[in-house]
Tab-separated table of C-alpha atoms and ligand atoms in Angstrom:
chain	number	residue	atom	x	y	z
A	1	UNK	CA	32.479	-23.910	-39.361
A	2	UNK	CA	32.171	-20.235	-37.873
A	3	UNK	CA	29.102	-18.789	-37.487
A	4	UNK	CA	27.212	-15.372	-36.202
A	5	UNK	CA	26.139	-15.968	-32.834
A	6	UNK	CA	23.844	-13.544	-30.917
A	7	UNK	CA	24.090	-13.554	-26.812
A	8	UNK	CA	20.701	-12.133	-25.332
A	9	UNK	CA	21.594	-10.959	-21.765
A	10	UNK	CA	18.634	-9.474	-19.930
A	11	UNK	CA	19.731	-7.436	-17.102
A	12	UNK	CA	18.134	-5.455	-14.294
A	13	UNK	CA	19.467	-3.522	-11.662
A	14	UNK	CA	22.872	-5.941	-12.420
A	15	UNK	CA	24.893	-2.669	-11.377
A	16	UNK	CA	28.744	-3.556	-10.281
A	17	UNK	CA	27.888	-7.156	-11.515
A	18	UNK	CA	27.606	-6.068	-15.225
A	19	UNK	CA	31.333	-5.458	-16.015
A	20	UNK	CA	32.567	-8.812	-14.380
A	21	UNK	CA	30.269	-10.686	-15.797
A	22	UNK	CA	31.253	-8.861	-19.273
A	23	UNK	CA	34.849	-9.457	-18.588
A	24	UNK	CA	33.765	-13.356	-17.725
A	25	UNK	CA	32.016	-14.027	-21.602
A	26	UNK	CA	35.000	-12.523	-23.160
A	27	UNK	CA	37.205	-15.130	-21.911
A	28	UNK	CA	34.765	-17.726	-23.111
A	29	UNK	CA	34.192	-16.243	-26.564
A	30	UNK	CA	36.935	-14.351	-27.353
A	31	UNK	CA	38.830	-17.650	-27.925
A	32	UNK	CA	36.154	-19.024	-30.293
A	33	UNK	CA	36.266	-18.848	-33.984
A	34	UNK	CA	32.586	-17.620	-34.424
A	35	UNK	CA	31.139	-14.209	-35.207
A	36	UNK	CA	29.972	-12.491	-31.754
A	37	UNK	CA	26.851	-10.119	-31.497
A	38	UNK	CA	26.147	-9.064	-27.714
A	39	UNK	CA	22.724	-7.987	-27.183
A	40	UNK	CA	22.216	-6.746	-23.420
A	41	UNK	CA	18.564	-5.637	-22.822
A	42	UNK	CA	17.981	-3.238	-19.928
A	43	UNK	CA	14.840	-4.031	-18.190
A	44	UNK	CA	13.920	-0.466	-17.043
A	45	UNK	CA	16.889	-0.661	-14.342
A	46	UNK	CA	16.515	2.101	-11.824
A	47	UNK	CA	20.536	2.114	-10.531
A	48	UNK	CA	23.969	2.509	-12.569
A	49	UNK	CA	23.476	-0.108	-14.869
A	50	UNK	CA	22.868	1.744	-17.914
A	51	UNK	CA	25.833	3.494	-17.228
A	52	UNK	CA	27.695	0.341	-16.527
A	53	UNK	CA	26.507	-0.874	-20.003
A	54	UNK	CA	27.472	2.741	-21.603
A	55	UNK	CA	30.943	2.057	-20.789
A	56	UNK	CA	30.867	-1.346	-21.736
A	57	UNK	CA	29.211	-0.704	-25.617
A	58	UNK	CA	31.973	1.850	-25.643
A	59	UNK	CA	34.828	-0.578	-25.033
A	60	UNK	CA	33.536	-3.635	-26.794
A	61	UNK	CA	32.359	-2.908	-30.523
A	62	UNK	CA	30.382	-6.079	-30.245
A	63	UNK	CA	27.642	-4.780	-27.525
A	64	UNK	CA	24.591	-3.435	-28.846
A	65	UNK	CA	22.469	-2.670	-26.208
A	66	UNK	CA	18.367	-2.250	-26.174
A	67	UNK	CA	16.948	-0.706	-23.321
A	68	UNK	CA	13.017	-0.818	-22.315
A	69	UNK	CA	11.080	1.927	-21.603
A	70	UNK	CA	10.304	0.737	-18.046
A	71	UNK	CA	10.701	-3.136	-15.726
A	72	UNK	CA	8.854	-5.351	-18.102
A	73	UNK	CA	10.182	-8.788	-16.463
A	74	UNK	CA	12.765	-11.160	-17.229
A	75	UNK	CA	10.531	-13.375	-20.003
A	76	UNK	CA	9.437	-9.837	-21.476
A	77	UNK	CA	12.903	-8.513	-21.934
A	78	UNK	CA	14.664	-11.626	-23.168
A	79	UNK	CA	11.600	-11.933	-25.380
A	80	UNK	CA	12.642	-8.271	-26.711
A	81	UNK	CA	16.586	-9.515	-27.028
A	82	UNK	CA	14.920	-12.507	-29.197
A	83	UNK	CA	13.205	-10.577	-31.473
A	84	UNK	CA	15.964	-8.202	-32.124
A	85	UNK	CA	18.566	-11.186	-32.535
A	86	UNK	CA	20.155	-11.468	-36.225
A	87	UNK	CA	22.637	-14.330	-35.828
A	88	UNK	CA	22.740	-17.937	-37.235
A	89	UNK	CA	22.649	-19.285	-33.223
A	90	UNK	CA	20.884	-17.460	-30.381
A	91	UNK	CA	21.889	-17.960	-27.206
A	92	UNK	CA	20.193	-16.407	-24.124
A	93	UNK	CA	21.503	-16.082	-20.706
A	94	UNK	CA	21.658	-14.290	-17.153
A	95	UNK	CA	23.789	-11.520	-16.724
A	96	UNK	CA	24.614	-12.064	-12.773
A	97	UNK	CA	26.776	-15.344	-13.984
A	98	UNK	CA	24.285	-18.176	-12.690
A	99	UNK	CA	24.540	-19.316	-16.559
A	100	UNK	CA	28.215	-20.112	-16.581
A	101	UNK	CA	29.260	-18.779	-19.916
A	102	UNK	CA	31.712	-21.012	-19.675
A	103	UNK	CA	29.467	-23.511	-21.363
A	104	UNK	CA	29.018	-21.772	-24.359
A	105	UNK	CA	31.639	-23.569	-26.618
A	106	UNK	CA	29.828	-27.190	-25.699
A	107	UNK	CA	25.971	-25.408	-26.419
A	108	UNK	CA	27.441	-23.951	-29.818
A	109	UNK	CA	28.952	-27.706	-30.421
A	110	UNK	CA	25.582	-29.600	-30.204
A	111	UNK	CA	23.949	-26.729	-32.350
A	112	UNK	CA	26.598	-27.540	-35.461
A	113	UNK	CA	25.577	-31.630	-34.364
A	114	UNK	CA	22.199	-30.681	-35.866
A	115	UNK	CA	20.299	-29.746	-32.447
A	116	UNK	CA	17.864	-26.987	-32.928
A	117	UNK	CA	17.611	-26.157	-29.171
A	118	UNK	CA	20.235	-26.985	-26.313
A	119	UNK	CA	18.256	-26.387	-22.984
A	120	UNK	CA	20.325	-25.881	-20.364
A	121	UNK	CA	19.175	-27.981	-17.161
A	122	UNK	CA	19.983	-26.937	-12.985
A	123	UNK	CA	21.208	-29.334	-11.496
A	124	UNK	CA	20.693	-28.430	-7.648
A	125	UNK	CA	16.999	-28.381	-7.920
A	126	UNK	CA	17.282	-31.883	-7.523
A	127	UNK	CA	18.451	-31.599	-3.880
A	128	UNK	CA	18.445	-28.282	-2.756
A	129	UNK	CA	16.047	-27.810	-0.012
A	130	UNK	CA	15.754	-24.056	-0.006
A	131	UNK	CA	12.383	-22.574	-0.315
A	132	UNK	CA	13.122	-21.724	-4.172
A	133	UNK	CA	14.067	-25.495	-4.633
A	134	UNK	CA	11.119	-26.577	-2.946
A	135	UNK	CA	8.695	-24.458	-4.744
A	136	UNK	CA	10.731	-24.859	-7.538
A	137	UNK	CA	10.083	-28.592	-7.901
A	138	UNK	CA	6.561	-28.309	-6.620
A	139	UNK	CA	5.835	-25.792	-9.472
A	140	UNK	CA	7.381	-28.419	-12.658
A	141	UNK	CA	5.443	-31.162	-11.050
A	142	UNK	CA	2.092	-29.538	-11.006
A	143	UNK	CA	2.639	-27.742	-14.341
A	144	UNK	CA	3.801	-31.326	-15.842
A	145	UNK	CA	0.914	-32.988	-14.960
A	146	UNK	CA	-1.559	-30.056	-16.057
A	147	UNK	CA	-0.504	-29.487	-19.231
A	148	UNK	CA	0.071	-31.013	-22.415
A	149	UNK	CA	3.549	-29.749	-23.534
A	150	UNK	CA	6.146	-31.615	-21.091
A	151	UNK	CA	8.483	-29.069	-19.827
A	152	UNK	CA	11.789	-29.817	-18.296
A	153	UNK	CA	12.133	-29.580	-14.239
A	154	UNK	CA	14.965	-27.427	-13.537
A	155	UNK	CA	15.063	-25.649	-17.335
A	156	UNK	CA	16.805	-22.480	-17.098
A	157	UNK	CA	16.148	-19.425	-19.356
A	158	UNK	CA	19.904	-20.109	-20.348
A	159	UNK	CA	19.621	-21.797	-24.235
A	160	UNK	CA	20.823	-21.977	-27.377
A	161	UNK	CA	18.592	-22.166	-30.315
A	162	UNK	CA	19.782	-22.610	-34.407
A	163	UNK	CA	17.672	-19.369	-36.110
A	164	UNK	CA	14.853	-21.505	-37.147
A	165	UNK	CA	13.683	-22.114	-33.642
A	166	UNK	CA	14.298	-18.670	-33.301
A	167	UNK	CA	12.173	-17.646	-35.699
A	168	UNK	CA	9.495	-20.152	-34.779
A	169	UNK	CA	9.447	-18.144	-31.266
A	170	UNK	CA	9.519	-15.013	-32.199
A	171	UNK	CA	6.055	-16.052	-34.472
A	172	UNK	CA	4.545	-16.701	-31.523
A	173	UNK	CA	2.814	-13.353	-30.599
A	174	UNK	CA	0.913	-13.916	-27.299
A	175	UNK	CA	1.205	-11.259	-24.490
A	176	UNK	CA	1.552	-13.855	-21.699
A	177	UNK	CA	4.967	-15.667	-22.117
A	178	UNK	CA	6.522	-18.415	-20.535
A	179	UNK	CA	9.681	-19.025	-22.485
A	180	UNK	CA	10.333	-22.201	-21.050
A	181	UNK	CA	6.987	-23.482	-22.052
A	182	UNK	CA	7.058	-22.342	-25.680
A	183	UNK	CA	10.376	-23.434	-26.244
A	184	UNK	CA	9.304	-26.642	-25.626
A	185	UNK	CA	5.855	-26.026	-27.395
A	186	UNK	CA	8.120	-25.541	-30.628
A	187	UNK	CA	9.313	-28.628	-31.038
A	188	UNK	CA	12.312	-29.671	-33.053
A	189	UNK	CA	15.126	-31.334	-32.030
A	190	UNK	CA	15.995	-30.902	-28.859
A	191	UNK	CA	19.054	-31.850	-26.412
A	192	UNK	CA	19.340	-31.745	-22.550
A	193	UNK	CA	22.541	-29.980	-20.847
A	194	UNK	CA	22.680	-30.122	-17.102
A	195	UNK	CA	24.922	-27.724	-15.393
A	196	UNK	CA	25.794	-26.573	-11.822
A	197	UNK	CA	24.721	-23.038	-11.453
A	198	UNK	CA	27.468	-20.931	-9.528
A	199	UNK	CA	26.448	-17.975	-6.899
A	200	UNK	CA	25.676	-14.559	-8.263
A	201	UNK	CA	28.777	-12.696	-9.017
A	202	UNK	CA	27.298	-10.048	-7.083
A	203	UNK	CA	23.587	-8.150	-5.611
A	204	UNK	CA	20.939	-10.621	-5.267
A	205	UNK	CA	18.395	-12.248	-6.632
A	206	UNK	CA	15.899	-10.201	-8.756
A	207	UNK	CA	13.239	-12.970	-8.996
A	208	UNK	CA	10.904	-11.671	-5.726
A	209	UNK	CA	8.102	-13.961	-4.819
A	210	UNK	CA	5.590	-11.499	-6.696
A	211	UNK	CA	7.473	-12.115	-9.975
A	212	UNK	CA	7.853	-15.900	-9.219
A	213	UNK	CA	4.221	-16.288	-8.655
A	214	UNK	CA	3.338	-14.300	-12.054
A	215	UNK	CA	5.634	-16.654	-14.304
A	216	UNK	CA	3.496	-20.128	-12.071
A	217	UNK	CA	0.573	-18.109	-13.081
A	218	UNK	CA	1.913	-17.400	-16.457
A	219	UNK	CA	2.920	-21.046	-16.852
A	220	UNK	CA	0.168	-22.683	-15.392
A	221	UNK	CA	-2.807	-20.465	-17.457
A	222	UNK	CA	-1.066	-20.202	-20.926
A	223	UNK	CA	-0.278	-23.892	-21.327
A	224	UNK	CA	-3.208	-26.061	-19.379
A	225	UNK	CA	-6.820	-25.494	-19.453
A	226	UNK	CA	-7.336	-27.745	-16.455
A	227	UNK	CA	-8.770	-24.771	-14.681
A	228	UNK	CA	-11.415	-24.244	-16.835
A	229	UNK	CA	-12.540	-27.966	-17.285
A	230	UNK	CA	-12.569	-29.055	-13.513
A	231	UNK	CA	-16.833	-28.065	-13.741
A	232	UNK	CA	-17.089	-30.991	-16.055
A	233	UNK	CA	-15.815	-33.646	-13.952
A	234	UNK	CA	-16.931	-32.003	-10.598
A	235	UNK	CA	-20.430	-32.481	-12.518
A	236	UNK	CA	-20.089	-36.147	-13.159
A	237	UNK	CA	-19.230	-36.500	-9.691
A	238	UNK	CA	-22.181	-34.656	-8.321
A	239	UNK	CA	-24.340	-37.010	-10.842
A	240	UNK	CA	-22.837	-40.176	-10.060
A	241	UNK	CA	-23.566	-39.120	-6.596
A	242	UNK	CA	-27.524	-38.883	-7.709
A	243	UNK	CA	-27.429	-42.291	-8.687
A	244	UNK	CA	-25.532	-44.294	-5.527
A	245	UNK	CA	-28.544	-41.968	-3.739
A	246	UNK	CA	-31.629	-44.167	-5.405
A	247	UNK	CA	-29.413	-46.896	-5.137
A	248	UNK	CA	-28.981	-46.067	-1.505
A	249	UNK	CA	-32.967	-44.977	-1.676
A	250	UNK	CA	-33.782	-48.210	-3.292
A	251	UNK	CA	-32.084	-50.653	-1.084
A	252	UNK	CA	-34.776	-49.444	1.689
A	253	UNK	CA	-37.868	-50.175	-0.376
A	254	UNK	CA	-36.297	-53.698	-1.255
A	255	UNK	CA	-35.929	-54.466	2.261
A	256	UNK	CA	-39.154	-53.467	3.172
A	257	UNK	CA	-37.730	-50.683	5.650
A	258	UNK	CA	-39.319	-47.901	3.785
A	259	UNK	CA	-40.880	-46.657	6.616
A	260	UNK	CA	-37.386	-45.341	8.638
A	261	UNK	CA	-36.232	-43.300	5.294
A	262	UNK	CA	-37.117	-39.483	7.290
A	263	UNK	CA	-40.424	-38.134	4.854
A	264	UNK	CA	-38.608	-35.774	1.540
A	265	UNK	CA	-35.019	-36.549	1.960
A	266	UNK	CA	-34.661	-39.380	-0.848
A	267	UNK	CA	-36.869	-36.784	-3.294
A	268	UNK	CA	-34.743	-33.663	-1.798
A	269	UNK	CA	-31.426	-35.302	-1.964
A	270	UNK	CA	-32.286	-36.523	-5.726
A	271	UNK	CA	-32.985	-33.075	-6.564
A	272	UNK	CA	-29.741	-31.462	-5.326
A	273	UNK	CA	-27.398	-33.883	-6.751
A	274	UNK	CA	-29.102	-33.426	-10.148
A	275	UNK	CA	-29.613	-30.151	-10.322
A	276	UNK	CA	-25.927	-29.823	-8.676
A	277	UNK	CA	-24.445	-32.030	-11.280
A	278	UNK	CA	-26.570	-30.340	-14.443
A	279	UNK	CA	-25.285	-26.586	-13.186
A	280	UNK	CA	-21.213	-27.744	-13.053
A	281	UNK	CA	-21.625	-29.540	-16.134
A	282	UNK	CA	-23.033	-26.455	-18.217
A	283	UNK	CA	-20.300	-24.349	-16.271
A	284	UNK	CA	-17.998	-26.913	-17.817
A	285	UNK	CA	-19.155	-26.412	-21.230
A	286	UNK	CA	-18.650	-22.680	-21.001
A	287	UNK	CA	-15.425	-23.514	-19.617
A	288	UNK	CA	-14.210	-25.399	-22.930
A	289	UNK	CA	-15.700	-22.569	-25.283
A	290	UNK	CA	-13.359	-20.096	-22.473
A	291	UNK	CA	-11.098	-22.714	-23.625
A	292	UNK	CA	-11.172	-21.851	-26.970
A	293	UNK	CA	-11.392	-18.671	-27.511
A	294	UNK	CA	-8.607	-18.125	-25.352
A	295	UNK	CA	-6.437	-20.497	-27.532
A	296	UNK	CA	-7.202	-18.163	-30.310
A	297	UNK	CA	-6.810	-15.454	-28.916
A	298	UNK	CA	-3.153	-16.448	-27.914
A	299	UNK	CA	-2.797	-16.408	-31.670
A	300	UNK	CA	-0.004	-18.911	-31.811
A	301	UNK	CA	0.863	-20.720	-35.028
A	302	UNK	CA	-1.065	-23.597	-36.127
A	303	UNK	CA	2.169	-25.336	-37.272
A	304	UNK	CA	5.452	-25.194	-37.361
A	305	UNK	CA	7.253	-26.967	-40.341
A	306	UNK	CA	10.755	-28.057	-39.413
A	307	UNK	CA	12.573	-28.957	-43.172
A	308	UNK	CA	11.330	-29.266	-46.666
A	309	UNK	CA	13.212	-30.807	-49.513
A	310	UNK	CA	13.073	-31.408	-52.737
A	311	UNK	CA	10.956	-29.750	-55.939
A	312	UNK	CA	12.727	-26.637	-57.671
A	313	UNK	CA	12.914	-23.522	-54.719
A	314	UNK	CA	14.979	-25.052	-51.862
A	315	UNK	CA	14.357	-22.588	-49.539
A	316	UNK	CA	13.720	-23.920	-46.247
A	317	UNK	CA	10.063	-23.835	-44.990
A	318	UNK	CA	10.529	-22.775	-41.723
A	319	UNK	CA	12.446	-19.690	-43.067
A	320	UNK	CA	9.187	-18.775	-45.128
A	321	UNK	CA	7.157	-19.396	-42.178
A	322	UNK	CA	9.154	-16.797	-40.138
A	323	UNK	CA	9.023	-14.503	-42.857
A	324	UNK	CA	5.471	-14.329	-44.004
A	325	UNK	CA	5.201	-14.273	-39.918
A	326	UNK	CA	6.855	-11.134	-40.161
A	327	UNK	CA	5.464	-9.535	-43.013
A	328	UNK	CA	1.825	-10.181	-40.799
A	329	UNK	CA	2.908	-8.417	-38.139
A	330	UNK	CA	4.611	-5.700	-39.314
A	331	UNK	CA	1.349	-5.272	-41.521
A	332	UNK	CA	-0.789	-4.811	-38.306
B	1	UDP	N1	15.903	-9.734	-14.738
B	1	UDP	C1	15.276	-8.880	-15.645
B	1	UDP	N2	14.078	-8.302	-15.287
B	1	UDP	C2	13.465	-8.560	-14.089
B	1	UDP	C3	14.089	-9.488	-13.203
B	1	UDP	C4	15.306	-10.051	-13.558
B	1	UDP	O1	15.792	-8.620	-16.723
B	1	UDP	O2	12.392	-8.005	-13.840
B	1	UDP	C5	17.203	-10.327	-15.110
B	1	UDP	C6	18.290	-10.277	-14.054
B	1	UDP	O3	19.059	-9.085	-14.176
B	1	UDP	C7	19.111	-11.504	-14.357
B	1	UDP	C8	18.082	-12.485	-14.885
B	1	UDP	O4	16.978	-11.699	-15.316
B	1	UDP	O5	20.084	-11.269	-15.368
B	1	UDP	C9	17.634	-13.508	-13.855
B	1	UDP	O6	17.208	-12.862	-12.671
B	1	UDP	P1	17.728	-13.299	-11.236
B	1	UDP	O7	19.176	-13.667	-11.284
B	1	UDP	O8	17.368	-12.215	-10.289
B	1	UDP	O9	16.832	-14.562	-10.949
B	1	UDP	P2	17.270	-15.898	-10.171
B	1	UDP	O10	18.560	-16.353	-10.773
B	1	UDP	O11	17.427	-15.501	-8.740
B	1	UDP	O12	16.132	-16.838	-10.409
B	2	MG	MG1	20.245	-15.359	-11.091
């Protein structure tokens, strides 16, 4: 069945890479039954890409495009491409053709199967041995094992997602975003689809180490609170410490070697660890308040309800949730 389909292309500074990588998605979609909208956000780029995406609004009737006030970042722009999205199936993606468009018939296939999101997977992260491999797979270990929500090694900002999800992302409100995180945050049903990414089609890469680190950072602070908790068990530590000590302490007395313990270390020792311990574990306890208040403050939904059925109104839930969502914010 044909349905609207939005394309969220962030680009920045994509200049002489923008029209071939236009010319590329037509192929793809112009031999698909389905309603195109292509939304290509301009991050604030400083050489002839907004020309480059003048000329091709003017040639393609399709191409809306929004363009920032200055470089807000990749997860900030397609964020702003999400939000202004209308169609029944969202699908972001690159604009330097490292998210072969060519896949876009097989994403939109799975989405009419019933899956909500179709993450798109790299493949070469699994052997490259570049330094952005490297750190790459360093970074979806650590943030795997820090936090709660699993997130996908290799997941690309390249996805399609049915308007529900949609919706349930755009409801999400925090400053901070790390679009692979939330995605996965969301929930619902969700199906893996690995691909081999292909070399720019032209420039380089816009991803510089600063802008790397501040997605880690991003990813790492928005979705663990490890951080703020490691007083706690640096605390029991220190005070399981203060008891081997007397243990230690005590063995002497037993013994009857008293006498060779050097005068005010056992009490001096016993002191520190305690008073060591005691300190970390209150800094721990502010930590988890920290904790929550910044989980408030990232305002996120408390729920998000995937179907409901039955009674008189079938109007699906999550719809309502978007909308009331919306009403909230626009109220603000
Ligand atoms: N991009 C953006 N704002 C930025 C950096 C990048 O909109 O501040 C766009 C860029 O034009 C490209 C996509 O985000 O379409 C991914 O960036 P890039 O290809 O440089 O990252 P890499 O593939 O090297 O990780
Ligand atoms: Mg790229």
């Amino acid at each position: 069945m044909p349905q609207t389909v939005s394309l969220v292309i962030p680009v920045y500074n994509e200049s002489g890479v923008v029209e071939q990588f236009h010319a590329q998605l037509r192929q793809v979609i112009d031999a698909l039954p389905d309603e195109f909208g292509i939304l290509y956000v301009n991050d604030g780029s400083s050489d002839g890409t907004a020309e480059e995406l003048e000329k091709v609004a003017e040639a393609d009737q399709r191409v809306t495009v929004l363009e920032l006030s200055r470089n807000f970042g990749h997860q900030a722009a397609l964020s702003a491409g999400l939000a202004r999205a209308e169609g029944d199936v969202v699908i972001s993606l690159d604009g330097d053709g490292q998210h072969p468009p060519a896949l876009i018939p097989e994403m939109l296939k799975l989405v009419e199967q019933g899956y909500d999101i179709v993450q798109t997977q790299r493949l070469d992260d699994a052997q490259g041995a570049s330094f952005k491999h490297i750190t790459s797979r360093g970074f979806y270990w650590l943030i795997n094992r820090m936090s709660g929500t699993l997130i996908q090694p290799g997941a690309a900002d390249f996805r399609a997602m049915s308007r529900r999800a949609v919706d349930a992302l755009v409801s999400m409100p925090e400053y901070h975003r790390f679009l692979r995180g939330m995605v996965a945050w969301i929930g619902f049903p969700t199906v893996i689809l690995p691909y081999l990414p292909p070399e720019r089609l032209g420039g380089s890469s816009k991803y510089s180490l600063k802008k790397m680190l501040k997605l880690a950072s991003d990813a790492v602070f928005s979705f663990s609170l490890m951080p703020l908790y490691l007083g706690l068990s640096l605390g029991g530590l220190f005070l399981f410490l203060a008891v081997l000590e007397v243990i230690y302490v005590l063995s002497f007395w037993v013994t009857g070697r008293q006498s060779t313990l050097e005068p005010g270390w056992s009490s001096l020792m016993f002191v520190l660890l305690i008073v060591g311990g005691v300190i970390m574990i209150l800094l721990g306890f502010i930590g988890m308040y920290i904790g929550y208040i910044f989980q408030e403050v990232k305002r996120r939904p408390v729920f998000i309800v995937r179907r409901e059925y039955g009674g008189e109104n079938s109007e699906s839930a999550s719809q309502r949730v978007g909308e009331s969502r919306k009403r909230e914010l626009t109220d603000r």
